[in-house]
Short mmCIF file of C-alpha atoms and ligand atoms in Angstrom, two decimals:
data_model
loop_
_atom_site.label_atom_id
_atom_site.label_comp_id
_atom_site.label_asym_id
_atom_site.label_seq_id
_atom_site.Cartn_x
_atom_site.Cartn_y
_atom_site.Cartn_z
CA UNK N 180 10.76 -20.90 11.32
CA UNK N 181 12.47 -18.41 9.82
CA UNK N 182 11.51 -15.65 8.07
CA UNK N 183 13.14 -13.34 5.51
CA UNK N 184 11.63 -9.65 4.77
CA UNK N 185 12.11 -7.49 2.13
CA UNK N 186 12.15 -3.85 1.88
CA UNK N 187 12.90 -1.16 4.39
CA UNK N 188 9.97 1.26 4.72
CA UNK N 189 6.89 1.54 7.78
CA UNK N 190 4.79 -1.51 5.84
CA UNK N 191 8.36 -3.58 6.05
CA UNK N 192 8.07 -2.57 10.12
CA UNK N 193 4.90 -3.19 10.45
CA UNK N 194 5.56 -6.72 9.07
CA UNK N 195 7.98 -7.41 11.11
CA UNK N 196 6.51 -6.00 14.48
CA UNK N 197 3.71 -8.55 13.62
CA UNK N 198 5.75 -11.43 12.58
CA UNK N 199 7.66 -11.71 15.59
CA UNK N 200 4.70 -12.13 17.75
CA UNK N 201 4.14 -15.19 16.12
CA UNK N 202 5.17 -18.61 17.90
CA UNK N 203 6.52 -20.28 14.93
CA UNK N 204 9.37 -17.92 14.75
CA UNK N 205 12.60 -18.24 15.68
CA UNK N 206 14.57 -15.72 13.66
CA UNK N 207 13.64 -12.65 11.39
CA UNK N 208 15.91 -11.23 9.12
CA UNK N 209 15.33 -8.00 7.06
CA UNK N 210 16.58 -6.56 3.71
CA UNK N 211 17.94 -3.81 3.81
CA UNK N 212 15.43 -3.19 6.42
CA UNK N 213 15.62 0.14 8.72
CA UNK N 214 17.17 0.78 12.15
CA UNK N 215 13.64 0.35 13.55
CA UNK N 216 13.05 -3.22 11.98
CA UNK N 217 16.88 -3.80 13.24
CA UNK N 218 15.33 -3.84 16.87
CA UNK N 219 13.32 -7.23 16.28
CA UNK N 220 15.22 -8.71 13.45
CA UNK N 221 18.83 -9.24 11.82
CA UNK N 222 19.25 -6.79 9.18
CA UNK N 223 20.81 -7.82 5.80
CA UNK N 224 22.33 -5.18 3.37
CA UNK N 225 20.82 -6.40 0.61
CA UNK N 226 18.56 -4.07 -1.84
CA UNK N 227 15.28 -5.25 -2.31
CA UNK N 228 15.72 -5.18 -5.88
CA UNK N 229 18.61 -7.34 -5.85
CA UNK N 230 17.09 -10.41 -6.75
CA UNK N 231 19.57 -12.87 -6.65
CA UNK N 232 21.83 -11.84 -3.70
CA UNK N 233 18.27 -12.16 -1.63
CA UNK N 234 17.58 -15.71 -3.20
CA UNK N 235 21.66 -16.63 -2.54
CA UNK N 236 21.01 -15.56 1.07
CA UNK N 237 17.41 -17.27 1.62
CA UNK N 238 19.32 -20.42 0.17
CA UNK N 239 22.39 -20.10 2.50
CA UNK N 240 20.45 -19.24 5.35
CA UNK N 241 17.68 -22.25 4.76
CA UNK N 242 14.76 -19.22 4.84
CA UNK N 243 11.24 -20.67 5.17
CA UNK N 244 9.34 -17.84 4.63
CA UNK N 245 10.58 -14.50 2.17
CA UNK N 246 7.63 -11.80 2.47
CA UNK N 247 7.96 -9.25 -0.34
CA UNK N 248 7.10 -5.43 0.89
CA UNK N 249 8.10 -3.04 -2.04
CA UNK N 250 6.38 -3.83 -6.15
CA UNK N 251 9.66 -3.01 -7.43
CA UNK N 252 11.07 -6.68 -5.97
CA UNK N 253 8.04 -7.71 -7.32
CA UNK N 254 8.30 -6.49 -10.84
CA UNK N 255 11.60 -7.68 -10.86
CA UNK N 256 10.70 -11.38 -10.71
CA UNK N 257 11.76 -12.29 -7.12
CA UNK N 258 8.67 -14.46 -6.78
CA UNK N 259 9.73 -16.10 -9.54
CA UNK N 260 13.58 -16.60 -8.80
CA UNK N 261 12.64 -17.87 -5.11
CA UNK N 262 10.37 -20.35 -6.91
CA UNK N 263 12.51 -21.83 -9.11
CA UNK N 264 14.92 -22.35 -6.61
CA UNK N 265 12.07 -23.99 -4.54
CA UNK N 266 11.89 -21.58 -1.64
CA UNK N 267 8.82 -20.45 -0.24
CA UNK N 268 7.95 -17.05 -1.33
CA UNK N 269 4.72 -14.42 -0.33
CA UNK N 270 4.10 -12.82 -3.25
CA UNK N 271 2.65 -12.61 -6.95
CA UNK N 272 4.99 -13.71 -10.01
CA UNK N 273 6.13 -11.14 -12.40
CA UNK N 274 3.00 -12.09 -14.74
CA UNK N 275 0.97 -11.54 -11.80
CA UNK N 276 2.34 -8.60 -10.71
CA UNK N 277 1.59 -6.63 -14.21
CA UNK N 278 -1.80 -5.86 -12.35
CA UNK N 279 -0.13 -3.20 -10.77
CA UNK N 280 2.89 -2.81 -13.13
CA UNK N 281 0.51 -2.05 -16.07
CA UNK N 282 -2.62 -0.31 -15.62
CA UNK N 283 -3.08 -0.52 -19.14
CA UNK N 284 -3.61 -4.50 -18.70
CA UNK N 285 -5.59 -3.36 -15.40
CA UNK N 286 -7.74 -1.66 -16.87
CA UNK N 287 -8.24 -3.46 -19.57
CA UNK N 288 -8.68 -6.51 -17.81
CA UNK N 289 -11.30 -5.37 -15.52
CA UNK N 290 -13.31 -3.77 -18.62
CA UNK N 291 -13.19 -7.06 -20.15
CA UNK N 292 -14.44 -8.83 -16.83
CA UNK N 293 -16.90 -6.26 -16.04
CA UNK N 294 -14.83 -5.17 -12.82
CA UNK N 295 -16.68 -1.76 -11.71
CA UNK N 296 -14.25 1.41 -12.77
CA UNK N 297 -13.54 4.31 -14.13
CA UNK N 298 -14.29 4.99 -17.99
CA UNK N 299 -11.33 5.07 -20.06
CA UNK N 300 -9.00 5.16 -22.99
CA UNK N 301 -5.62 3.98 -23.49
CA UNK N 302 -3.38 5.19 -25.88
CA UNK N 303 0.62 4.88 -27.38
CA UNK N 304 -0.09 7.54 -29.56
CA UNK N 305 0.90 11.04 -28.32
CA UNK N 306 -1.18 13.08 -31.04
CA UNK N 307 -4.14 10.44 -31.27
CA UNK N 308 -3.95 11.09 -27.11
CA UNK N 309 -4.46 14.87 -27.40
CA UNK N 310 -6.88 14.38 -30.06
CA UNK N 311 -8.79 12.61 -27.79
CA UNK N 312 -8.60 15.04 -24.72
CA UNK N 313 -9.54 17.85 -27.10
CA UNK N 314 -13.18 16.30 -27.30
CA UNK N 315 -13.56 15.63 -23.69
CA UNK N 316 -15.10 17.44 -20.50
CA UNK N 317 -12.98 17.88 -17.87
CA UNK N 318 -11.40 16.73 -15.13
CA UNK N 319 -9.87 14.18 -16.95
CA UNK N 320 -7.48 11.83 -15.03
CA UNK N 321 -3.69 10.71 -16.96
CA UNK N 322 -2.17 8.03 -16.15
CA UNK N 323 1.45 6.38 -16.81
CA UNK N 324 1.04 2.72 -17.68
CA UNK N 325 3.97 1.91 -15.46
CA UNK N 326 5.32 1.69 -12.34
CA UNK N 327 5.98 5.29 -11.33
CA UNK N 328 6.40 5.42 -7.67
CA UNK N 329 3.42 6.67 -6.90
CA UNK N 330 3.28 9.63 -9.35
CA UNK N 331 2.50 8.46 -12.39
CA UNK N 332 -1.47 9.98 -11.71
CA UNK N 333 -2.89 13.42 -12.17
CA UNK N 334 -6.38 14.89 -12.09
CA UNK N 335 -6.29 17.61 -14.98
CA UNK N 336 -8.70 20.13 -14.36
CA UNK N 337 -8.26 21.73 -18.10
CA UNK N 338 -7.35 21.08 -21.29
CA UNK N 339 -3.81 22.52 -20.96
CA UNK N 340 -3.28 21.17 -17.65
CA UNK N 341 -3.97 17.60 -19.85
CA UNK N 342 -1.60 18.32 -22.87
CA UNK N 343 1.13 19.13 -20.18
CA UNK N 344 1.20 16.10 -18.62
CA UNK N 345 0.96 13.65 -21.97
CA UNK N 346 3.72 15.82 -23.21
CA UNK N 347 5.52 15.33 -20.03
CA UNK N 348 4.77 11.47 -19.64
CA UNK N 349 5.10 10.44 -23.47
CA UNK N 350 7.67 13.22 -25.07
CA UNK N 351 9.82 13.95 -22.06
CA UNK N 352 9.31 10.58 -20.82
CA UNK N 353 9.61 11.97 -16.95
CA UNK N 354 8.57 8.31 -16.43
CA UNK N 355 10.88 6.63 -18.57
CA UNK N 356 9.53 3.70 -20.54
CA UNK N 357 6.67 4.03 -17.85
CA UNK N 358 4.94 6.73 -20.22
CA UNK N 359 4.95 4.66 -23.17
CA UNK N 360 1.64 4.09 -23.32
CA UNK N 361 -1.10 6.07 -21.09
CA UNK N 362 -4.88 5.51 -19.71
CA UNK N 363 -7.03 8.96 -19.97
CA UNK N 364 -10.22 7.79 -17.53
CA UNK N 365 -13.09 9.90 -16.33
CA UNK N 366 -12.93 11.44 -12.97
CA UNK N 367 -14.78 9.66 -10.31
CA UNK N 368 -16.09 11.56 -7.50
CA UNK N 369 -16.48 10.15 -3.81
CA UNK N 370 -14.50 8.89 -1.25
CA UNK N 371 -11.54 6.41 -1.36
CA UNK N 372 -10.90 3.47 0.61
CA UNK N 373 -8.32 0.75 0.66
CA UNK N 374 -9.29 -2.85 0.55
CA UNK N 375 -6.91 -5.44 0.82
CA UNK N 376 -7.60 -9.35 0.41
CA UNK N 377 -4.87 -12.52 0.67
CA UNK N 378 -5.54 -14.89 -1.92
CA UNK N 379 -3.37 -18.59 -3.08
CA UNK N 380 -5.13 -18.21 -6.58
CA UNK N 381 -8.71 -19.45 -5.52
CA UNK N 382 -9.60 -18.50 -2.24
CA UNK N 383 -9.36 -14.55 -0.10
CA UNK N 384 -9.28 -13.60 2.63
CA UNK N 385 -10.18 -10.03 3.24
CA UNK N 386 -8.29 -8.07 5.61
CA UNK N 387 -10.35 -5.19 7.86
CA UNK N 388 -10.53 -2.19 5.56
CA UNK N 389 -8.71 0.73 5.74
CA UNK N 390 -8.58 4.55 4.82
CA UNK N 391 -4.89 6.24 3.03
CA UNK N 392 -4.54 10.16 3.52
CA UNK N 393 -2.46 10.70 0.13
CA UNK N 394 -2.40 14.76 0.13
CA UNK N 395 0.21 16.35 2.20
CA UNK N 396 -1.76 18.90 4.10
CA UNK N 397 -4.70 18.88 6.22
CA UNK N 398 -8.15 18.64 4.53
CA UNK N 399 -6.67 16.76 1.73
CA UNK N 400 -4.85 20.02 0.36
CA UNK N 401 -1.39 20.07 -1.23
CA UNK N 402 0.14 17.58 -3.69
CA UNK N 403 -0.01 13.91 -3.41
CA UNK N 404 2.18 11.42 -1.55
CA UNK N 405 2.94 7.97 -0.73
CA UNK N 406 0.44 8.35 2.28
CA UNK N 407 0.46 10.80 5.14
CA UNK N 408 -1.82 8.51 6.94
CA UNK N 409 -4.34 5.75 7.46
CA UNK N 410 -7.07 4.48 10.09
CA UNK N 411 -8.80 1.38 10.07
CA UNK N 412 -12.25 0.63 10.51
CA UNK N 413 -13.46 2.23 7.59
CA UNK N 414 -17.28 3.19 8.83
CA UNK N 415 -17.97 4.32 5.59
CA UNK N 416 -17.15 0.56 4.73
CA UNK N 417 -20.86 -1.03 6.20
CA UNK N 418 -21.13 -5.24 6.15
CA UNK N 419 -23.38 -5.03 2.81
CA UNK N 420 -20.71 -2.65 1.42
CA UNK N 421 -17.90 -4.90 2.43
CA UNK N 422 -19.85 -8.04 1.11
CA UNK N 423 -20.34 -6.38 -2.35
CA UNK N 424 -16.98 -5.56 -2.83
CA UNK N 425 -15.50 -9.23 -2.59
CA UNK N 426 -18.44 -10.58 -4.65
CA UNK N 427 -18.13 -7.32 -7.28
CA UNK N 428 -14.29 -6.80 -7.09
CA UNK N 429 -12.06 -9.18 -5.19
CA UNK N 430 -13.28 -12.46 -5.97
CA UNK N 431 -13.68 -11.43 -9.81
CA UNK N 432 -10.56 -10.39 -10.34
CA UNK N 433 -8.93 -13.24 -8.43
CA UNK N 434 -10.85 -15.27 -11.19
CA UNK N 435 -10.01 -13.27 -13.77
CA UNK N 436 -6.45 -13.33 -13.31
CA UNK N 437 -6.76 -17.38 -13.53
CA UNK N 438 -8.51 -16.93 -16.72
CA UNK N 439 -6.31 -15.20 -17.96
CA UNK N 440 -3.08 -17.82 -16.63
CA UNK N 441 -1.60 -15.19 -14.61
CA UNK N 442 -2.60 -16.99 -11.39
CA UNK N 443 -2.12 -14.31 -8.81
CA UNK N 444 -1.13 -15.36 -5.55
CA UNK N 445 0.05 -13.04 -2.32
CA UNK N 446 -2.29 -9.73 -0.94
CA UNK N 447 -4.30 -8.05 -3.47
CA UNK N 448 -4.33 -4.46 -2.93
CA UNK N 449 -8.00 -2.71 -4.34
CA UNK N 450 -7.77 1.09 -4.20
CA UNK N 451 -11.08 2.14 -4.09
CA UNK N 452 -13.33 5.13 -5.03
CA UNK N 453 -17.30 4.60 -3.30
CA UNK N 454 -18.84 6.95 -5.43
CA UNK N 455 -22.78 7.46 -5.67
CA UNK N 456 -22.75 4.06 -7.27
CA UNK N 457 -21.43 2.56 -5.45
CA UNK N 458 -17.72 1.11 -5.39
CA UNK N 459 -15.14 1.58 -8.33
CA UNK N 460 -11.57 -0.04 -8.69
CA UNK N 461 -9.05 2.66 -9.18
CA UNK N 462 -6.01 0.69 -9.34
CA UNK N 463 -4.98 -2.16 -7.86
CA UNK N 464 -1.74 -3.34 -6.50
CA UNK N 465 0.19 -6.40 -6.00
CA UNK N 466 1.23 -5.32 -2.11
CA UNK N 467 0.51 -4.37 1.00
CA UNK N 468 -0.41 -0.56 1.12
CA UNK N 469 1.59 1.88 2.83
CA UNK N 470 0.52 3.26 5.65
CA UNK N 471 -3.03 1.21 5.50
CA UNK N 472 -0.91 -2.00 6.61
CA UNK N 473 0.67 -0.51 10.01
CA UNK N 474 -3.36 -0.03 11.02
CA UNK N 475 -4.36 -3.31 9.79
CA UNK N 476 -1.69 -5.18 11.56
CA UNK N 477 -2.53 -3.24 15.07
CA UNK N 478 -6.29 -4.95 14.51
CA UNK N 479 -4.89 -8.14 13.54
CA UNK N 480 -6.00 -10.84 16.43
CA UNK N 481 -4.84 -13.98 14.65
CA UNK N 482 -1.14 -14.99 13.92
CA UNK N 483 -0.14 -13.56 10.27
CA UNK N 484 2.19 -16.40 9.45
CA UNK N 485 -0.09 -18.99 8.96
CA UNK N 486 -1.73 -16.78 6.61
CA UNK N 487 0.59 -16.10 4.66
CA UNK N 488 2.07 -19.19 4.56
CA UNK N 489 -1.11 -20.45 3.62
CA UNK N 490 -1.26 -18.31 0.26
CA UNK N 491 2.55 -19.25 -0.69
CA UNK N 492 2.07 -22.83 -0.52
CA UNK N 493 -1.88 -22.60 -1.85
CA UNK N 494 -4.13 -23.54 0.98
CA UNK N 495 -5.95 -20.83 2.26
CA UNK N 496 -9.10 -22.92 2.50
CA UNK N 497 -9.00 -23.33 6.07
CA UNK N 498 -7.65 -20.57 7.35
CA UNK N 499 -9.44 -17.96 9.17
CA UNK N 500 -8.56 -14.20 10.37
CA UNK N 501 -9.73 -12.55 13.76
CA UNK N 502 -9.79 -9.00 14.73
CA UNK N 503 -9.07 -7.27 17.77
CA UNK N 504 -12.59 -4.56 18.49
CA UNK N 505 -10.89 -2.03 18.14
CA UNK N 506 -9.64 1.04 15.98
CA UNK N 507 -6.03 2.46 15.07
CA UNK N 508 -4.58 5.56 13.34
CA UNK N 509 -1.21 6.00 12.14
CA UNK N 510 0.03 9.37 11.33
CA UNK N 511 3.20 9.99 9.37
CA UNK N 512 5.82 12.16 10.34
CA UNK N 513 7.60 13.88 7.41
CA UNK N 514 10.63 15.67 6.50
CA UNK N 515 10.25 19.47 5.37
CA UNK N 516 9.40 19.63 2.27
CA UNK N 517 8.12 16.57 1.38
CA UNK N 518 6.96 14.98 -1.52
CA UNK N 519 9.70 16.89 -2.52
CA UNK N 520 12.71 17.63 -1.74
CA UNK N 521 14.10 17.23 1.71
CA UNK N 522 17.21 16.64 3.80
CA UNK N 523 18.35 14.16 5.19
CA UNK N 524 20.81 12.94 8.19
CA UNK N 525 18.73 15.21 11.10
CA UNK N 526 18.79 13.43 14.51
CA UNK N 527 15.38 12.39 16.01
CA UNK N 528 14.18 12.55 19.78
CA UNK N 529 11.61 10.65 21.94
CA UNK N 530 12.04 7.62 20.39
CA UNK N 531 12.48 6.14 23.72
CA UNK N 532 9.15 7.81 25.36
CA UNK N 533 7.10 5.77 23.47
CA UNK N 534 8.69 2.48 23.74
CA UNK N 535 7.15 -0.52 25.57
CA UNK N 536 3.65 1.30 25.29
CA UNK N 537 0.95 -1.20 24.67
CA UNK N 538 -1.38 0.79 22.48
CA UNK N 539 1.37 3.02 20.81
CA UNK N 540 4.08 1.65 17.99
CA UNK N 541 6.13 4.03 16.18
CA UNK N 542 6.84 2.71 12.21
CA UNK N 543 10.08 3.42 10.90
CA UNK N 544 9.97 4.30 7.75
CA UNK N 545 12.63 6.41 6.25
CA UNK N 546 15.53 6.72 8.99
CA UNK N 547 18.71 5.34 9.44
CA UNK N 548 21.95 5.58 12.60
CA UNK N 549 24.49 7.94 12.52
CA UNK N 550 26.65 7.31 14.85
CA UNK N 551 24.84 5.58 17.18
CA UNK N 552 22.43 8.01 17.04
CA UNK N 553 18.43 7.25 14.65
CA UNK N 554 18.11 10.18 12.34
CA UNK N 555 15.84 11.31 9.00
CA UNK N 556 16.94 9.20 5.83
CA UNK N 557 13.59 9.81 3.71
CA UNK N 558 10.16 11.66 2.72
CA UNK N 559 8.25 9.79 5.04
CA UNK N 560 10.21 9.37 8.26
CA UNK N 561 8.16 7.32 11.42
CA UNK N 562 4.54 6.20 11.32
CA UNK N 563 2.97 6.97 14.88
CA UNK N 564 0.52 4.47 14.78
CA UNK N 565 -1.90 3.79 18.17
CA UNK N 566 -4.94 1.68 18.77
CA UNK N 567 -8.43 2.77 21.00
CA UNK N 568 -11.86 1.33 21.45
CA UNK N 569 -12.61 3.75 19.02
CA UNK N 570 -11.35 6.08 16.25
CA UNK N 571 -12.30 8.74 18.57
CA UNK N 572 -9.22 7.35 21.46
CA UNK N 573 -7.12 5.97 18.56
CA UNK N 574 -6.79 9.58 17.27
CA UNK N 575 -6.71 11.36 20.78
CA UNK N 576 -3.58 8.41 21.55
CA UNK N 577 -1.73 8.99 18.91
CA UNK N 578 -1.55 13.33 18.61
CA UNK N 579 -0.41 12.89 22.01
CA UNK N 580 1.97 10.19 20.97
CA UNK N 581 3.25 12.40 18.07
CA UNK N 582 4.03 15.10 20.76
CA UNK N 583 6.84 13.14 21.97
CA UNK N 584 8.80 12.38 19.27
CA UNK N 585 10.77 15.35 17.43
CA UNK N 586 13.17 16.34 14.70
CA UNK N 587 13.86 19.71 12.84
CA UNK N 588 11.14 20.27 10.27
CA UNK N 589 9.03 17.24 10.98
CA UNK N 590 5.42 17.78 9.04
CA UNK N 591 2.34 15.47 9.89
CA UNK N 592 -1.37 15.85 9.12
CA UNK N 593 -3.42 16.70 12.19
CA UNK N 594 -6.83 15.55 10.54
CA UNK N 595 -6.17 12.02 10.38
CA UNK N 596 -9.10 9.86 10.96
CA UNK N 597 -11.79 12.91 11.15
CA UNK N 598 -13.35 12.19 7.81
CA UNK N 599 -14.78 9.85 9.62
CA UNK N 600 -15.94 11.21 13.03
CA UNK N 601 -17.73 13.90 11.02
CA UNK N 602 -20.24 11.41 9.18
CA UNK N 603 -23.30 11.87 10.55
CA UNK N 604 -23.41 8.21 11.56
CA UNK N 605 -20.25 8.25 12.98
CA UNK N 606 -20.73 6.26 16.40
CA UNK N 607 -18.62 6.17 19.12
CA UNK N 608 -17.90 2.45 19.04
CA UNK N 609 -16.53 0.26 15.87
CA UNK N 610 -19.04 -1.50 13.76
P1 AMP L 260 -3.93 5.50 -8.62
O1 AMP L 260 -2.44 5.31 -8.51
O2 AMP L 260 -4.49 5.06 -9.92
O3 AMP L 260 -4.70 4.97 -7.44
O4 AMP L 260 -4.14 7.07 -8.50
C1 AMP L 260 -3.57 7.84 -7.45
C2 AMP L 260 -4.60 8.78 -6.89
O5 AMP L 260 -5.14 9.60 -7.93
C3 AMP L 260 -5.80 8.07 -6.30
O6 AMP L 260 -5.56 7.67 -4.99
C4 AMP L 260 -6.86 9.14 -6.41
O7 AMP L 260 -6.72 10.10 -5.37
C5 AMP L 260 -6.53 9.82 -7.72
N1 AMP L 260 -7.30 9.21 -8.82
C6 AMP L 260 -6.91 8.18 -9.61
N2 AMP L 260 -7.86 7.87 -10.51
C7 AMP L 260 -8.88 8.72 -10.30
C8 AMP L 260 -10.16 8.90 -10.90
N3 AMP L 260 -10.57 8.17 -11.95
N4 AMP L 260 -10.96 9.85 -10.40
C9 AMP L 260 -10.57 10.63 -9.35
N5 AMP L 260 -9.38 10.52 -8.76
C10 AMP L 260 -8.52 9.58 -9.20
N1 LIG L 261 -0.91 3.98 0.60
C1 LIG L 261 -0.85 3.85 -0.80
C2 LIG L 261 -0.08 2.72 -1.32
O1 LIG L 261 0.48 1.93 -0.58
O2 LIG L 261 0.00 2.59 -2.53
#
C-alpha cells in the first residue's frame, strides 16, 4: 500500500513512525511533513490546507490511504474532495468536522443529547453577552465558536477579566470570524484527560487514554499551549471509569452525530474534565491530539493501518486493538519564549545519540534543514517521547533522553507524568 500523510507537526511523526512498521506498506509519503518524518517517508511540499494539489497528487500517485493530521485540512473539506474523487480518505467530512470547528453546535449538540458538560450560554450578541456575565459568579470560561488554534479559551477569574476577552473576541475580532458568536460555560473543576476513540459511523474503538500538559511551566503554571506534554496510562482513568465514558460520551455522540446526518467517521478526540461527578466533555475534536498521540502510538501493539483503514471504508466491526504493558511519556522541547514569540533557524544537537534506541523516539515537531544541518522552525520543536514498565521508568528514560539533545533556549516541563505518581494509589506497575 501506499500511504499519504498530511501535516507536518510531532502527531504527523508519530503517524508515520507507526505506519511504517506496518507490513502492508510499501511507500509513505508526507505533506509538507518535517525533516524528521523525511527519514521514513518521501516528503511532498504540499500545505496541508491545499486541498486540491494533495487530492491531484493522491490521484497521480494512485494513494491508498490519505491520513489527515491537522483540523484545518479538515475544515477545509479534504475528506470531502478525496471522496468525491473516490480515494480513500481517514478522516471526518467538513459537516462532521463542525464538532470541533463549532463549539457552539458542540455544545449544543451534546445539551440536546444529554452528553455530560459544562453549563453554558451561547451568544452573537456582544451587549446581551456582557449582560449576561454581569449576573454571573465567577470563574467563568469564554469561548470562540471557531477554530482558533488552540486559543480561542480563557478561564476569567473576574468580571473585567470577562468583558476583556468578549470585547477582544467579538469587537476586535482577534479571532476573525471565529468570535462571531461565543459559549460563556461554568468552570469545571478536576482533572483533565484525553480520550480518543476510532469510529466508521457506528462502531469505536477506544484508544488507551492519555494525559496533555497544556501550561507552559511546571505545576501547570504559565499560559496555555498546544501541549508541553503527555503520558499514557491514565491511572486516574480506572476500567469502570473507562467503561462509563464510551457508554456516557463516546458512543452517544457517535449516535448523535448520525442523528443528526453528519455521520462522523475518523478518531474522535474527547477532552475531558473528571470532576467530582464524574466525567464532563470539554470539547471535542475531529483529530488526533497533540502530544497525547506520540504516547498512544508507543503503546500501540496491533498494526494501525488496518484500523484505520477499517474506519475509511466503514468496517470497524471486526477489528480489534492490542496494547503493549507498558507506559510512555513524551516531553516537548520548546523554543524560548514560547507560546509566544520565538526564533527560529537555531541548529539542534544529539539528534544522533538517541537514534536506533528501542524505548526512546524523538517527535519532530517544529524543525526544518538548513544546510544540511536540523534546526528550530516552531513553538514546539521535538517530542522526546520513551516507553517503561511503568510511568515511573518511562519518566526516568526520557529526562535522561532529553539530556542529550540541545539547542539555544530549549524550554521543557520537568513534571511530566508526576500528577500521577503522586496519587495515593499510584502503583508501580500499569493497570
Ligand atoms: P478547550 O479548547 O475547550 O478544551 O479549552 C482549552 C482548555 O481550557 C482546556 O484544556 C481546559 O484547561 C480549559 N477549560 C476549557 N473549558 C473549561 C471549563 N469549563 N472549566 C475549566 N477549564 C476549562
Ligand atoms: N493536545 C491538545 C490537542 O491536540 O488539542
Amino acid at each position: 500500500m501506499k500511504i499519504l500523510i498530511v501535516g507536518s507537526g510531532g502527531r504527523e511523526h508519530a503517524l508515520a513512525w507507526k505506519i511504517a512498521q506496518s507490513p502492508m506498506v510499501k511507500k509513505i509519503f508526507c505533506a509538507p511533513g518535517n525533516p524528521g518524518i523525511a527519514e521514513i517517508a518521501e516528503c511532498k511540499d504540499i500545505e496541508a490546507e491545499n486541498v486540491e494539489g494533495l487530492y491531484n497528487f493522491a490521484l497521480k500517485q494512485k494513494i491508498d490511504l490519505t491520513v489527515v493530521g491537522p483540523e484545518d485540512a479538515l475544515a477545509a473539506g479534504i475528506v470531502d474532495r478525496f471522496k468525491d474523487g473516490h480515494l480513500h480518505i481517514f478522516g471526518p467530512n467538513k459537516r462532521a468536522a463542525i464538532i470541533e470547528g463549532s463549539k457552539v453546535f458542540a455544545k449544543t449538540l451534546m445539551r440536546k443529547h444529554g452528553i455530560p458538560t459544562a453549563d453554558f450560554k451561547t451568544f452573537d450578541d456582544l451587549k446581551q453577552a456582557k449582560k449576561h456575565i454581569s449576573t454571573c459568579g465567577f470563574p467563568q470560561v469564554i469561548k470562540a465558536d471557531g477554530l482558533a488554534k488552540g486559543k480561542g479559551v480563557f478561564v476569567c477569574k473576574s468580571p473585567e477579566e470577562a468583558d476583556k476577552h468578549i470585547d477582544d473576541i467579538m469587537k476586535e475580532k482577534v479571532f476573525g470570524y471565529a468570535g462571531n458568536k461565543i459559549v460563556i460555560e461554568e468552570f469545571l473543576s478536576g482533572e483533565e484527560v484525553s480520550i480518543l476513540a476510532i469510529t466508521d459511523g457506528q462502531t469505536i474503538v477506544p484508544l488507551a487514554s492519555a494525559q496533555d500538559h497544556k501550561a507552559v511551566y511546571d505545576g501547570d503554571k504559565g499560559p496555555n499551549t498546544g501541549g508541553m506534554g503527555a503520558y499514557s496510562p491514565v491511572p486516574l482513568i480506572t476500567d469502570d471509569m473507562q467503561f462509563s465514558i464510551e457508554e456516557n460520551i463516546l458512543v452517544p455522540i457517535v449516535h448523535a452525530m448520525k442523528k443528526e446526518n453528519r455521520p462522523y467517521r475518523g478518531v474522535i478526540y474527547a477532552g475531558l474534565m473528571i470532576t467530582s461527578a464524574g466525567p464532563k466533555v470539554l470539547e471535542f475534536n475531529a483529530r488526533f491530539g497533540d502530544p497525547e498521540t506520540q504516547v498512544i502510538l508507543m503503546r500501540m501493539k496491533s498494526d494501525l493501518v488496518p484500523l484505520l483503514l477499517a474506519a475509511a471504508k466503514d468496517n470497524l466491526e471486526d477489528v480489534e486493538v492490542e496494547w503493549h504493558d507498558c507506559a510512555s511519556i513524551c516531553v516537548v522541547m520548546a523554543s524560548n519564549g514560547y507560546p509566544d514569540n520565538y526564533e527560529k533557524g537555531l541548529p539542534i544537537s544529539g539528534l544522533e545519540a538517541l537514534k536506533g534506541l528501542d524505548n526512546v523516539q524523538v517527535f519532530h515537531a517544529g524543525t526544518s534543514t538548513k544546510d544540511g544541518k536540523v534546526v528550530t522552525n516552531g513553538g514546539r520543536v521535538l517530542g522526546v517521547t520513551t516507553v517503561g514498565k511503568d510511568l515511573r521508568e518511562a519518566q526516568k528514560n526520557v529526562y535522561e533522553a532529553i539530556q542529550k539533545v540541545s539547542f539555544n533556549g530549549a524550554h521543557y516541563r520537568r513534571d511530566i507524568g508526576a500528577k500521577a505518581m503522586h496519587k495515593k494509589n499510584y502503583q508501580d506497575s500499569p493497570p
